[in-house]
mmCIF file of C-alpha atoms in Angstrom:
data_model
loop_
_atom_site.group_PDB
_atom_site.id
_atom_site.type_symbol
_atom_site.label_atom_id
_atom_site.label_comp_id
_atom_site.label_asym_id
_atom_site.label_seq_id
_atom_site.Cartn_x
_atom_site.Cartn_y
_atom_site.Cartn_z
ATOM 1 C CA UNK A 1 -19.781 -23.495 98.175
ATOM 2 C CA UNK A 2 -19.412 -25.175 101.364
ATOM 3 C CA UNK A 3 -17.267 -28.812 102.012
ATOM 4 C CA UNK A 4 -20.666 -30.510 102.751
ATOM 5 C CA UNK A 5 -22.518 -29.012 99.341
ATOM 6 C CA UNK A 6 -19.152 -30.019 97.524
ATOM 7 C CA UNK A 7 -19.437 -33.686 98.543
ATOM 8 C CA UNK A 8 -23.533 -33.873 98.572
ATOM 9 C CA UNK A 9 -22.917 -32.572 94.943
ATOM 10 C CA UNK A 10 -20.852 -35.296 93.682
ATOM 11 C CA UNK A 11 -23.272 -38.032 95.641
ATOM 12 C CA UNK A 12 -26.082 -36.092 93.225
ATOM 13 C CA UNK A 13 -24.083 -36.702 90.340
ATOM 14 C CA UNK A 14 -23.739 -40.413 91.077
ATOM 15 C CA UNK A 15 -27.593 -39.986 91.188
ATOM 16 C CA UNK A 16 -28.095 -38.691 88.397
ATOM 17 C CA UNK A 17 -25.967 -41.466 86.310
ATOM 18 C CA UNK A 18 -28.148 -44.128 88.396
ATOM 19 C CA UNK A 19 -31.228 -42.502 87.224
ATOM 20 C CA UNK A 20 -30.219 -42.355 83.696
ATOM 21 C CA UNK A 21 -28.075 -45.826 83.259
ATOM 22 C CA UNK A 22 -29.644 -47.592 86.078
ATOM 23 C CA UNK A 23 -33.177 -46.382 84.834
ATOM 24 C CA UNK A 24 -32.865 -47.135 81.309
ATOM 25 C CA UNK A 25 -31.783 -50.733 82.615
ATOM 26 C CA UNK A 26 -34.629 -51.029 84.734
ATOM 27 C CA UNK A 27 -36.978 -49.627 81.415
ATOM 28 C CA UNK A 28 -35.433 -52.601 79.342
ATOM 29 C CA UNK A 29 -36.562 -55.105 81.815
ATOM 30 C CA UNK A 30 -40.144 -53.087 81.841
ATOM 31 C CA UNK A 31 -40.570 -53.658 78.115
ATOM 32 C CA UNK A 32 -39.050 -57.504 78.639
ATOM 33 C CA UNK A 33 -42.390 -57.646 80.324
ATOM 34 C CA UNK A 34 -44.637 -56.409 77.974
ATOM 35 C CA UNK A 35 -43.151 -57.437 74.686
ATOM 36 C CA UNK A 36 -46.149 -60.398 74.520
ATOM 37 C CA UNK A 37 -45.989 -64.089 74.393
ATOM 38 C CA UNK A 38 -42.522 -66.476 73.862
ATOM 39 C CA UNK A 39 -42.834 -65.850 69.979
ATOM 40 C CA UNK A 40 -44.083 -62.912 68.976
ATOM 41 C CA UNK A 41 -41.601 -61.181 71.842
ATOM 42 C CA UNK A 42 -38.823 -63.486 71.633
ATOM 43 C CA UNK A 43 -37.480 -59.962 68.808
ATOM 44 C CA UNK A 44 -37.531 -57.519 71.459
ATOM 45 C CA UNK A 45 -36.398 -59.528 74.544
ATOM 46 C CA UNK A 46 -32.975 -60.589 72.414
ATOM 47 C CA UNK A 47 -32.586 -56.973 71.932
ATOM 48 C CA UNK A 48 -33.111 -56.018 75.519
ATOM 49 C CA UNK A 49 -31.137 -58.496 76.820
ATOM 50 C CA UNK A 50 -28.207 -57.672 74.016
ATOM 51 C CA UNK A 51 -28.228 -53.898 75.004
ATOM 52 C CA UNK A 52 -28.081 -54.418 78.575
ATOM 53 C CA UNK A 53 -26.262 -57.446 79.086
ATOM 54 C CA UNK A 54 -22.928 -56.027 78.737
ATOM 55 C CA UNK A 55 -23.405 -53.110 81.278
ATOM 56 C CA UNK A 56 -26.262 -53.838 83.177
ATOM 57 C CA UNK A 57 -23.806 -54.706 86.691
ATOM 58 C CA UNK A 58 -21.611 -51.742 85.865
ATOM 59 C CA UNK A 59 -24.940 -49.312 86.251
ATOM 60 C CA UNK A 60 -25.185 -50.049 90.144
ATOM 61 C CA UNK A 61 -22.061 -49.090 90.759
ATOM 62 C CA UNK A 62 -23.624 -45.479 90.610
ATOM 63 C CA UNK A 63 -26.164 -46.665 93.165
ATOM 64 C CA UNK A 64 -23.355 -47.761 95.480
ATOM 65 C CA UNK A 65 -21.659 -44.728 95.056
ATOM 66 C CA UNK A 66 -24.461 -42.754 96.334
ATOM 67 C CA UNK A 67 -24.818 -44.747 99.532
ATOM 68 C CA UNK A 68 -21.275 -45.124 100.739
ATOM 69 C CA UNK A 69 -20.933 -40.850 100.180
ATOM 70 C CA UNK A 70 -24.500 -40.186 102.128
ATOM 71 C CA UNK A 71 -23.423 -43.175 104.950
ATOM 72 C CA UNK A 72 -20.226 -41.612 105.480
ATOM 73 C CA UNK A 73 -20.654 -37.967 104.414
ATOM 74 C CA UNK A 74 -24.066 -37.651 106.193
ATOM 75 C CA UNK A 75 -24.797 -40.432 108.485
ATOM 76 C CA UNK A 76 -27.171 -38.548 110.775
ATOM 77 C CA UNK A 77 -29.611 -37.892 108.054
ATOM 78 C CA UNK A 78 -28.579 -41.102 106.054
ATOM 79 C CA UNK A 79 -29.477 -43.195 109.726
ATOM 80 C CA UNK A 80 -32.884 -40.972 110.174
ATOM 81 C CA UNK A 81 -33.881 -42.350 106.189
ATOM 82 C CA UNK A 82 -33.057 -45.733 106.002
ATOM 83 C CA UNK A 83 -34.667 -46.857 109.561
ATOM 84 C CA UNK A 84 -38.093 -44.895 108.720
ATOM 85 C CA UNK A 85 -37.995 -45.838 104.781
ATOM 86 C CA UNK A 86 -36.875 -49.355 105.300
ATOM 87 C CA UNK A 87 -39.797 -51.568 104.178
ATOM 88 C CA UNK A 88 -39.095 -49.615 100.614
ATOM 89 C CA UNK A 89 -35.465 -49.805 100.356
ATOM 90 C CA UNK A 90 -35.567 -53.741 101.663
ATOM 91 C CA UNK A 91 -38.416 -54.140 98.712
ATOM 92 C CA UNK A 92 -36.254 -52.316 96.345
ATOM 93 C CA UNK A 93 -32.805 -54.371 97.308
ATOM 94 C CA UNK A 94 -34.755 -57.296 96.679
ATOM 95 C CA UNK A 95 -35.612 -56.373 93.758
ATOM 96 C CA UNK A 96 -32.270 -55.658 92.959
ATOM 97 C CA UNK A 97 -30.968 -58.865 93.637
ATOM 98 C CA UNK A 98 -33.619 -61.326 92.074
ATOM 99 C CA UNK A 99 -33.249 -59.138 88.969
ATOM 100 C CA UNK A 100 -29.597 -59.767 88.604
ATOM 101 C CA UNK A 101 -29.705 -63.525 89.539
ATOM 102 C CA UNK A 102 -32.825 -64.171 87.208
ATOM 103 C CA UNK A 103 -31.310 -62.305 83.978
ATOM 104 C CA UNK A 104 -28.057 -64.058 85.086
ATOM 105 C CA UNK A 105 -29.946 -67.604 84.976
ATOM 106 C CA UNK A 106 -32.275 -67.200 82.289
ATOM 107 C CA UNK A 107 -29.905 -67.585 80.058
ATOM 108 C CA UNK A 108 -28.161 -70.588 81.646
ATOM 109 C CA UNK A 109 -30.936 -72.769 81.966
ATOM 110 C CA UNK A 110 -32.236 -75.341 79.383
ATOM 111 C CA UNK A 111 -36.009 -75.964 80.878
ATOM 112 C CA UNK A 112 -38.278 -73.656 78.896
ATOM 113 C CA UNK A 113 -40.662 -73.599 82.185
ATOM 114 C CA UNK A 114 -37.474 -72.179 83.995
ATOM 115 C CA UNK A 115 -36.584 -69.770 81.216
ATOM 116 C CA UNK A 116 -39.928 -68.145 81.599
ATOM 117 C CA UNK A 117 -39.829 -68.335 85.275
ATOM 118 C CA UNK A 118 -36.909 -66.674 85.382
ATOM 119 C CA UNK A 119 -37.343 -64.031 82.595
ATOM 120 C CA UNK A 120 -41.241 -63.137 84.952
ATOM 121 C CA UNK A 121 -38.853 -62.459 87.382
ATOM 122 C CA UNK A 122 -36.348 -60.509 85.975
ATOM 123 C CA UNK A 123 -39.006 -58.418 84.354
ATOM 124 C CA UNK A 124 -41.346 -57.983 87.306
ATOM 125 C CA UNK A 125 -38.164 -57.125 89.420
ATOM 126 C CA UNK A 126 -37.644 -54.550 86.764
ATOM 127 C CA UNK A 127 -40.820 -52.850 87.305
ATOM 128 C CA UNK A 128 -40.926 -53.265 91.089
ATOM 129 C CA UNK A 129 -37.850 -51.842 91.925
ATOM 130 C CA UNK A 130 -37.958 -48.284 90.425
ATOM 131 C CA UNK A 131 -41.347 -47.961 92.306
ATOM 132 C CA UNK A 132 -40.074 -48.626 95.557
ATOM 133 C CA UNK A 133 -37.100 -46.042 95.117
ATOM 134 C CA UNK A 134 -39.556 -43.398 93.683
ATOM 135 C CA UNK A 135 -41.706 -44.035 96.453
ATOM 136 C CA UNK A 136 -38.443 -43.663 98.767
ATOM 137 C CA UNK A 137 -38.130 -40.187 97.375
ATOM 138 C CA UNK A 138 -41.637 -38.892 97.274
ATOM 139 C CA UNK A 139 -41.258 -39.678 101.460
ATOM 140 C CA UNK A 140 -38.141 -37.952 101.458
ATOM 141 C CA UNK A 141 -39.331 -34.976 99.347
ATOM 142 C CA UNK A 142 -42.605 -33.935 100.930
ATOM 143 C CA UNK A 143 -41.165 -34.530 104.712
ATOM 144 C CA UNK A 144 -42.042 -37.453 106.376
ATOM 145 C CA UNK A 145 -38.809 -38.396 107.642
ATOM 146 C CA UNK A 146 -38.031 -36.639 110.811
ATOM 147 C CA UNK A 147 -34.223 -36.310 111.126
ATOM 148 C CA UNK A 148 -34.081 -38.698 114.212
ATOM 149 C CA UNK A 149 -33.773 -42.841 114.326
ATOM 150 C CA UNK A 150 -36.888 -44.394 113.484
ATOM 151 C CA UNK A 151 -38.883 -41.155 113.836
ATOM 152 C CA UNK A 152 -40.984 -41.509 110.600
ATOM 153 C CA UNK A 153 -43.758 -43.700 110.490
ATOM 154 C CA UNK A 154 -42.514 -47.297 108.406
ATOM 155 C CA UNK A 155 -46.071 -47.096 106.528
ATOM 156 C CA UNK A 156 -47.190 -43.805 105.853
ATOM 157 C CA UNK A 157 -43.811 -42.123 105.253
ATOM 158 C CA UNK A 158 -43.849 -43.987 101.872
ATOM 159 C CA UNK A 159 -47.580 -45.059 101.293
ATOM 160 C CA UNK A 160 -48.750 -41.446 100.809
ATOM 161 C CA UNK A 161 -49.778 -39.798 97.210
ATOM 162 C CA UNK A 162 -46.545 -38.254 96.631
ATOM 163 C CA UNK A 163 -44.336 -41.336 97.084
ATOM 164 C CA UNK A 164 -47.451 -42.897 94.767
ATOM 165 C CA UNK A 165 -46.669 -40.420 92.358
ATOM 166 C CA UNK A 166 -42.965 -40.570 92.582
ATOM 167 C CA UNK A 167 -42.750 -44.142 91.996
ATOM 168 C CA UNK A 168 -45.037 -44.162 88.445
ATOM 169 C CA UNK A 169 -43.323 -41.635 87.370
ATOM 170 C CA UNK A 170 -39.682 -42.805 88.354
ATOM 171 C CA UNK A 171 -41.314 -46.684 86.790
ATOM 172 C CA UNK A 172 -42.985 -44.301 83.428
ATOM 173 C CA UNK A 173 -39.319 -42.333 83.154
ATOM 174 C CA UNK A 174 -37.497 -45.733 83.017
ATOM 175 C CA UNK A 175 -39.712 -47.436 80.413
ATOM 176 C CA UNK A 176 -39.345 -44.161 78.665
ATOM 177 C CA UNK A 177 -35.645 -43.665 78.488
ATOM 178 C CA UNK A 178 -35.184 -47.649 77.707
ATOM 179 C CA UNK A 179 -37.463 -47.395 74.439
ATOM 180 C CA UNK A 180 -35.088 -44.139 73.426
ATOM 181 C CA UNK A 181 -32.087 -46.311 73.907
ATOM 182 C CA UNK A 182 -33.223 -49.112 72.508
ATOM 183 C CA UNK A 183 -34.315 -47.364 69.327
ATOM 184 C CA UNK A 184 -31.025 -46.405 68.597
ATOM 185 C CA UNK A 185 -29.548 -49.923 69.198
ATOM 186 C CA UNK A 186 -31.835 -51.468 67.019
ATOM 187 C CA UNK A 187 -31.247 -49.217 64.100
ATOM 188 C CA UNK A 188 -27.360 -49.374 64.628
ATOM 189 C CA UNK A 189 -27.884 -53.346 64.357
ATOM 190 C CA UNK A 190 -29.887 -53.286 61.703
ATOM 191 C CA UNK A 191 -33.191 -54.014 63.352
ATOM 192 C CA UNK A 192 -35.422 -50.993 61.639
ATOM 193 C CA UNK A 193 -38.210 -53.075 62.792
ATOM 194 C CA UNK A 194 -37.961 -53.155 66.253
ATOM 195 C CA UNK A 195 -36.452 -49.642 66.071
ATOM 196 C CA UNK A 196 -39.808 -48.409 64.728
ATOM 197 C CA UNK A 197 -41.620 -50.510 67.541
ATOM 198 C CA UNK A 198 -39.265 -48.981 70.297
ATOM 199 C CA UNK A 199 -40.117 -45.759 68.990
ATOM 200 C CA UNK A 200 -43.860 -45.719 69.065
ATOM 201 C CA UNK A 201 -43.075 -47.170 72.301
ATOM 202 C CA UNK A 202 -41.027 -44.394 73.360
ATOM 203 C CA UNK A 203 -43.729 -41.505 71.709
ATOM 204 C CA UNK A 204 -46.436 -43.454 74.321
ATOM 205 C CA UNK A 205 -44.175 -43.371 77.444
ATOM 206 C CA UNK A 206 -43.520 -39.849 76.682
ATOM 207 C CA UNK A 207 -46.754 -38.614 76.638
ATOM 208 C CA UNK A 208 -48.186 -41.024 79.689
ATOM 209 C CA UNK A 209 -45.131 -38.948 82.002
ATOM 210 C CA UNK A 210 -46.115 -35.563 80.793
ATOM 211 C CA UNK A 211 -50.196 -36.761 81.599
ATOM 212 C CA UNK A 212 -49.165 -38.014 85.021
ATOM 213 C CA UNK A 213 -46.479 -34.680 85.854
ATOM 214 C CA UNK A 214 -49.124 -32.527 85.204
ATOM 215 C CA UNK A 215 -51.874 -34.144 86.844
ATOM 216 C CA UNK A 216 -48.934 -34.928 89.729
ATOM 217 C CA UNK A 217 -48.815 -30.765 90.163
ATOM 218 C CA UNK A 218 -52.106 -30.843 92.127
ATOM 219 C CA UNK A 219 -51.312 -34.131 94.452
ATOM 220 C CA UNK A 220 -48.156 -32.237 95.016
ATOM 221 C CA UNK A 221 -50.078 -28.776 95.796
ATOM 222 C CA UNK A 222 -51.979 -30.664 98.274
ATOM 223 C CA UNK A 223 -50.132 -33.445 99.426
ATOM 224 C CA UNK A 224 -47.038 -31.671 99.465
ATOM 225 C CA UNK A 225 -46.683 -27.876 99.738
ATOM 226 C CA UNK A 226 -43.068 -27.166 100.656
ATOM 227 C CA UNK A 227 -41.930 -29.287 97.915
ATOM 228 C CA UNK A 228 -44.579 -27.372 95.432
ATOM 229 C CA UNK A 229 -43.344 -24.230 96.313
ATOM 230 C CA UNK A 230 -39.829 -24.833 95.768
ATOM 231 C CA UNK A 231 -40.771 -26.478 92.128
ATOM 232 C CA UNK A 232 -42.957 -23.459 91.491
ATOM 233 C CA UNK A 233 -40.003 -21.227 93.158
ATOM 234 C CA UNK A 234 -36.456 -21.659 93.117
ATOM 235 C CA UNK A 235 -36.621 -25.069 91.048
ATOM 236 C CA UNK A 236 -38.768 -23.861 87.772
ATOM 237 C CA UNK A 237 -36.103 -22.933 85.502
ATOM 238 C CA UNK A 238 -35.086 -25.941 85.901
ATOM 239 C CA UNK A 239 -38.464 -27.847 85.298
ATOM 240 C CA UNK A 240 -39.247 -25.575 82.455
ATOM 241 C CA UNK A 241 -35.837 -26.847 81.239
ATOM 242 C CA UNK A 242 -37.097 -30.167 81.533
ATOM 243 C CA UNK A 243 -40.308 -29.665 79.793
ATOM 244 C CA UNK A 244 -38.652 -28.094 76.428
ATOM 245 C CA UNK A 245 -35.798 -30.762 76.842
ATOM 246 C CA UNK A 246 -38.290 -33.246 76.594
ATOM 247 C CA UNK A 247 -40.411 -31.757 73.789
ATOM 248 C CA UNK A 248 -37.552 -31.379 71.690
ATOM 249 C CA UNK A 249 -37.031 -35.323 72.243
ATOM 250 C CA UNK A 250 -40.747 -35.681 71.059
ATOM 251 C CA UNK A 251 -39.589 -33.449 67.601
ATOM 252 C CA UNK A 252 -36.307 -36.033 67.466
ATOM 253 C CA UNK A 253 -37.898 -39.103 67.881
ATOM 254 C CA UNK A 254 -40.267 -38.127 65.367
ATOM 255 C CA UNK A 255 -37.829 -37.342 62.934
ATOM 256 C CA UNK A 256 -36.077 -40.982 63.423
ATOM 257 C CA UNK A 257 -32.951 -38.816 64.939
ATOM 258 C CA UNK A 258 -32.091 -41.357 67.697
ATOM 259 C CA UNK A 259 -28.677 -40.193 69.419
ATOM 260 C CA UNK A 260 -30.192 -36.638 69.581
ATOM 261 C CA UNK A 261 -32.881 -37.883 71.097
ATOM 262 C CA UNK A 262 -31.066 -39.600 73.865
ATOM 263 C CA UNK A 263 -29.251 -36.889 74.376
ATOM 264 C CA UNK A 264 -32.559 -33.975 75.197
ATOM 265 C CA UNK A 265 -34.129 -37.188 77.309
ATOM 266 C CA UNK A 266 -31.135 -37.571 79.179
ATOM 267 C CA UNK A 267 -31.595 -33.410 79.564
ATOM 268 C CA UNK A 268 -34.878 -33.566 80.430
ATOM 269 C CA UNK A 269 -34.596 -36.381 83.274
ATOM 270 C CA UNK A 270 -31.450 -34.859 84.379
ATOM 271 C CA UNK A 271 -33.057 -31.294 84.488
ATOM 272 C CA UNK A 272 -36.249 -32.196 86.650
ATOM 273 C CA UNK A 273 -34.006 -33.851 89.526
ATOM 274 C CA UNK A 274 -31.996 -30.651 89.290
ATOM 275 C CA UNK A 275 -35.666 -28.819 90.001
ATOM 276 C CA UNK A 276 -35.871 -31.258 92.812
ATOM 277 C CA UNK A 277 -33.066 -30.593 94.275
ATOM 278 C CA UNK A 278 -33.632 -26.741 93.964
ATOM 279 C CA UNK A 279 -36.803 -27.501 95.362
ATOM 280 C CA UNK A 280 -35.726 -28.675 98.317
ATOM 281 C CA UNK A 281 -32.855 -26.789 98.851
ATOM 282 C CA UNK A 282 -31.487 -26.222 101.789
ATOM 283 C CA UNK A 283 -32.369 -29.444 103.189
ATOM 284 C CA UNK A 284 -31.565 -32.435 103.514
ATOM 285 C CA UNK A 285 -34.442 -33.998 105.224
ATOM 286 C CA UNK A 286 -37.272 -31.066 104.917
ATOM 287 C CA UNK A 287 -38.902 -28.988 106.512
ATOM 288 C CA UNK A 288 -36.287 -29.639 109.406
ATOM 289 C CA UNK A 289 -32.058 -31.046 108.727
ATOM 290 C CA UNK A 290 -30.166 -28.625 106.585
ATOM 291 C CA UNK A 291 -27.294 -30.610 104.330
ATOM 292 C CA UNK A 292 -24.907 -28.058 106.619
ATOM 293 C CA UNK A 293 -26.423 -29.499 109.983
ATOM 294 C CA UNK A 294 -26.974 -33.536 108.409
ATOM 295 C CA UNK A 295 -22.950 -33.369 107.207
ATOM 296 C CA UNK A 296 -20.366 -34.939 109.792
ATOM 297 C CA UNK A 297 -17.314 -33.273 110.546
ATOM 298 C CA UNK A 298 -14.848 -31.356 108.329
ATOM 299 C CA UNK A 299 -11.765 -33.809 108.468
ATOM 300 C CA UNK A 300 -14.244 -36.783 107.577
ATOM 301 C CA UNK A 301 -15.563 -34.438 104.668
ATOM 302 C CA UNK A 302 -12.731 -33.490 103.437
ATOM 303 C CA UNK A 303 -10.761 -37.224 103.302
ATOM 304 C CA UNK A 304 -14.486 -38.474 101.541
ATOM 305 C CA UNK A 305 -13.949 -35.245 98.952
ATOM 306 C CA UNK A 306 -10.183 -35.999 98.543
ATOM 307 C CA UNK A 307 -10.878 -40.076 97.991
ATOM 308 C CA UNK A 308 -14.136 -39.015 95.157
ATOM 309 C CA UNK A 309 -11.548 -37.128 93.300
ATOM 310 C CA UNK A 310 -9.045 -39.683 92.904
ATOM 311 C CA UNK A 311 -11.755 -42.587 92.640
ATOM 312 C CA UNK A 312 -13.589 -40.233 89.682
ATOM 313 C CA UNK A 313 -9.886 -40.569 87.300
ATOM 314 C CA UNK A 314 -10.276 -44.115 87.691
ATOM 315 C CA UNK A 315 -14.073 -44.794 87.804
ATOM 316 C CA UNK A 316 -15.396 -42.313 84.876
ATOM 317 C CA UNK A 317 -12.975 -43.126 82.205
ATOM 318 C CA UNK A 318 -13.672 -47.097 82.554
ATOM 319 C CA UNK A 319 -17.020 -46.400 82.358
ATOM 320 C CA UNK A 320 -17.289 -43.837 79.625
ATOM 321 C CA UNK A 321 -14.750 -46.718 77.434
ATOM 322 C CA UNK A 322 -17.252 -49.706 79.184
ATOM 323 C CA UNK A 323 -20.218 -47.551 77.579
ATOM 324 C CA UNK A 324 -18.691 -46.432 74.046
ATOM 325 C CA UNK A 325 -17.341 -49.617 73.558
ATOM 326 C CA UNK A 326 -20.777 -51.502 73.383
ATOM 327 C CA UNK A 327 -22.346 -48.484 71.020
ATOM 328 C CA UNK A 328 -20.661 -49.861 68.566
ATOM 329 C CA UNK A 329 -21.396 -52.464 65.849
ATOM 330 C CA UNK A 330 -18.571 -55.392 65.538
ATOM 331 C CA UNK A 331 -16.114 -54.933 62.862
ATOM 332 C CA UNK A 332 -17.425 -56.188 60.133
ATOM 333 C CA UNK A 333 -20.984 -56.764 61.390
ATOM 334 C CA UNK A 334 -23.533 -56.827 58.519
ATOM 335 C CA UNK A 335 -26.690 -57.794 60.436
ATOM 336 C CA UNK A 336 -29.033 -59.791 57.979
ATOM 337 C CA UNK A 337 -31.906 -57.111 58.628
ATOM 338 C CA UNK A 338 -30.018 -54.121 57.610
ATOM 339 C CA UNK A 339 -31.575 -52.097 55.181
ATOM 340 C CA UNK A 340 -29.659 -50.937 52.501
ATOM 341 C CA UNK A 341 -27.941 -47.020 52.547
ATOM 342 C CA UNK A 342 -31.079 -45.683 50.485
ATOM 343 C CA UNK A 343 -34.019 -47.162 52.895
ATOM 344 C CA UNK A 344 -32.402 -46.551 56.032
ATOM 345 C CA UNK A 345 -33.781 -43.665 58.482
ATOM 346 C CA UNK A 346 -32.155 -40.674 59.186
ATOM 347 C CA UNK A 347 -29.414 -40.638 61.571
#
């Protein structure tokens, strides 16, 4: 393995965590949305905003991650994205932004007209935003960004069927891995309820993606060729992987077994972004920049590789303690829903 693949590698990593965390984030703001009028979704909004609300910042750290290591570790092809792709990526840090400011104020303000102005915002941001990044890498993905300065076209490189298809499926994979996490957070707080309703929620996302991947293999086929080959090719263990990861999800969340289930969705997402990758290995921007010919030189390389590895003992273990800390219930919690021992689901 080469310096640049090294350092590209842990940038995909920090994607990957952004996808998962960031996405189920983005899913509880999704389900914020549709959870129905003030009452009858005032249940499932607390417990969206209860799972989240602790870690919800801490997710985009991951996002930052990834764009300090590509702006520094490949600048060329980082420069050659962002000035082609910029009407998505401006959408997408706006949507960034009013999300965090509206679930910030929602719950500071007293005016019911302003709660609910705030919490369409939050949720609307929610679904927005994972659109515009999907669509970011459907443009990326089936080469429309040439690897010069403003060489793509700023309407077509992302308004194309495959960055269509990228960002339902990237908004469908969020909604989808929300509902898994929130089942489990319901059922640990004693909400069997809501667990159940996150759960047929989850069953329904789960089977919309797998309806829109397949029928996504022929807009692909067409639409994008390079990238279907290297799915078909050197990527489909790794989307095969994907597909049993998430029908052994399916089995779990039938069965009521929550934290298994997290664990194959987390699988599954993680293993089609690894077919992606594959896919589109050995560039960076395809058909054209190779990661080798996008990455700057090797001192630069090597300091960025040097300051991940000693940013990684700090960064991981804070998170990892941020994360387990807020899976579990407060000492001495007895929520007033909690089913006794003998009713409760599996675990």
């Amino acid at each position: 393995m080469t310096l640049a693949y090294a350092v590209l590698g842990v940038a995909f990593v920090g994607l990957i965590a952004y996808a998962l965390f960031g996405g189920a984030d983005f899913g509880g703001g999704i389900w914020d949305l549709l959870a129905g009028g003030t009452e009858r979704g005032r249940a499932a909004r607390d417990r969206v905003e209860n799972s989240i609300g602790p870690v919800w910042e801490a997710n985009h750290v991951w996002l930052i991650f990834v764009l300090v290591v590509l702006w520094t570790g490949f600048s060329g092809g980082f420069a050659a994205a962002v000035t082609t792709l910029y009407i998505p990526l401006t959408f997408a840090a706006f949507g960034v932004i009013a999300r965090g400011a509206a679930f910030a104020y929602r719950k500071s303000v007293g005016s019911l007209r302003m709660r609910r102005f705030f919490g369409a915002v939050f949720a609307l941001s929610s679904l927005v935003t994972p659109f515009f990044f999907g669509a970011v890498v459907g443009g990326v993905a089936s080469g429309r960004v040439p690897p010069r300065i403003a060489g793509g076209d700023v309407v077509t490189s992302w308004a194309n069927p495959t960055s269509v298809l990228g960002g339902i499926l990237a908004v469908l994979v969020c909604a989808y891995l929300a509902a898994v996490f929130l089942c489990g957070d319901a059922r640990r707080d004693g909400e069997h309820e809501l667990a159940e309703a996150f759960r047929r929620r989850a069953l329904a996302s789960a089977v919309v993606t797998g309806v829109v991947g397949l029928a996504g293999i022929a807009v692909l086929r067409a639409d994008a060729p390079m990238l279907f080959d290297g799915l078909t090719g050197r990527g489909l263990p790794a989307v095969l992987l994907s597909v049993v990861a998430g029908l052994a999800a399916l089995g779990l969340l039938l069965t009521r077994r929550y934290i298994a289930a997290r664990l194959t969705s987390a699988l599954a997402v993680t293993a089609i972004l690894v077919g992606w990758a594959a896919g589109q290995y050995p560039y960076l921007l395809p058909p054209s920049l190779t990661v080798e010919q996008a990455a700057t030189g090797h001192s630069t390389l090597l300091a960025l590789l040097v300051a991940l590895c000693v940013g990684t003992v700090v960064l991981v273990p804070s998170l990892v303690f941020l994360y387990t800390l807020f899976q579990r219930p407060p000492y001495g919690f007895e929520h007033p829903n909690r089913s006794s021992p003998r009713t409760a689901g599996p675990q």
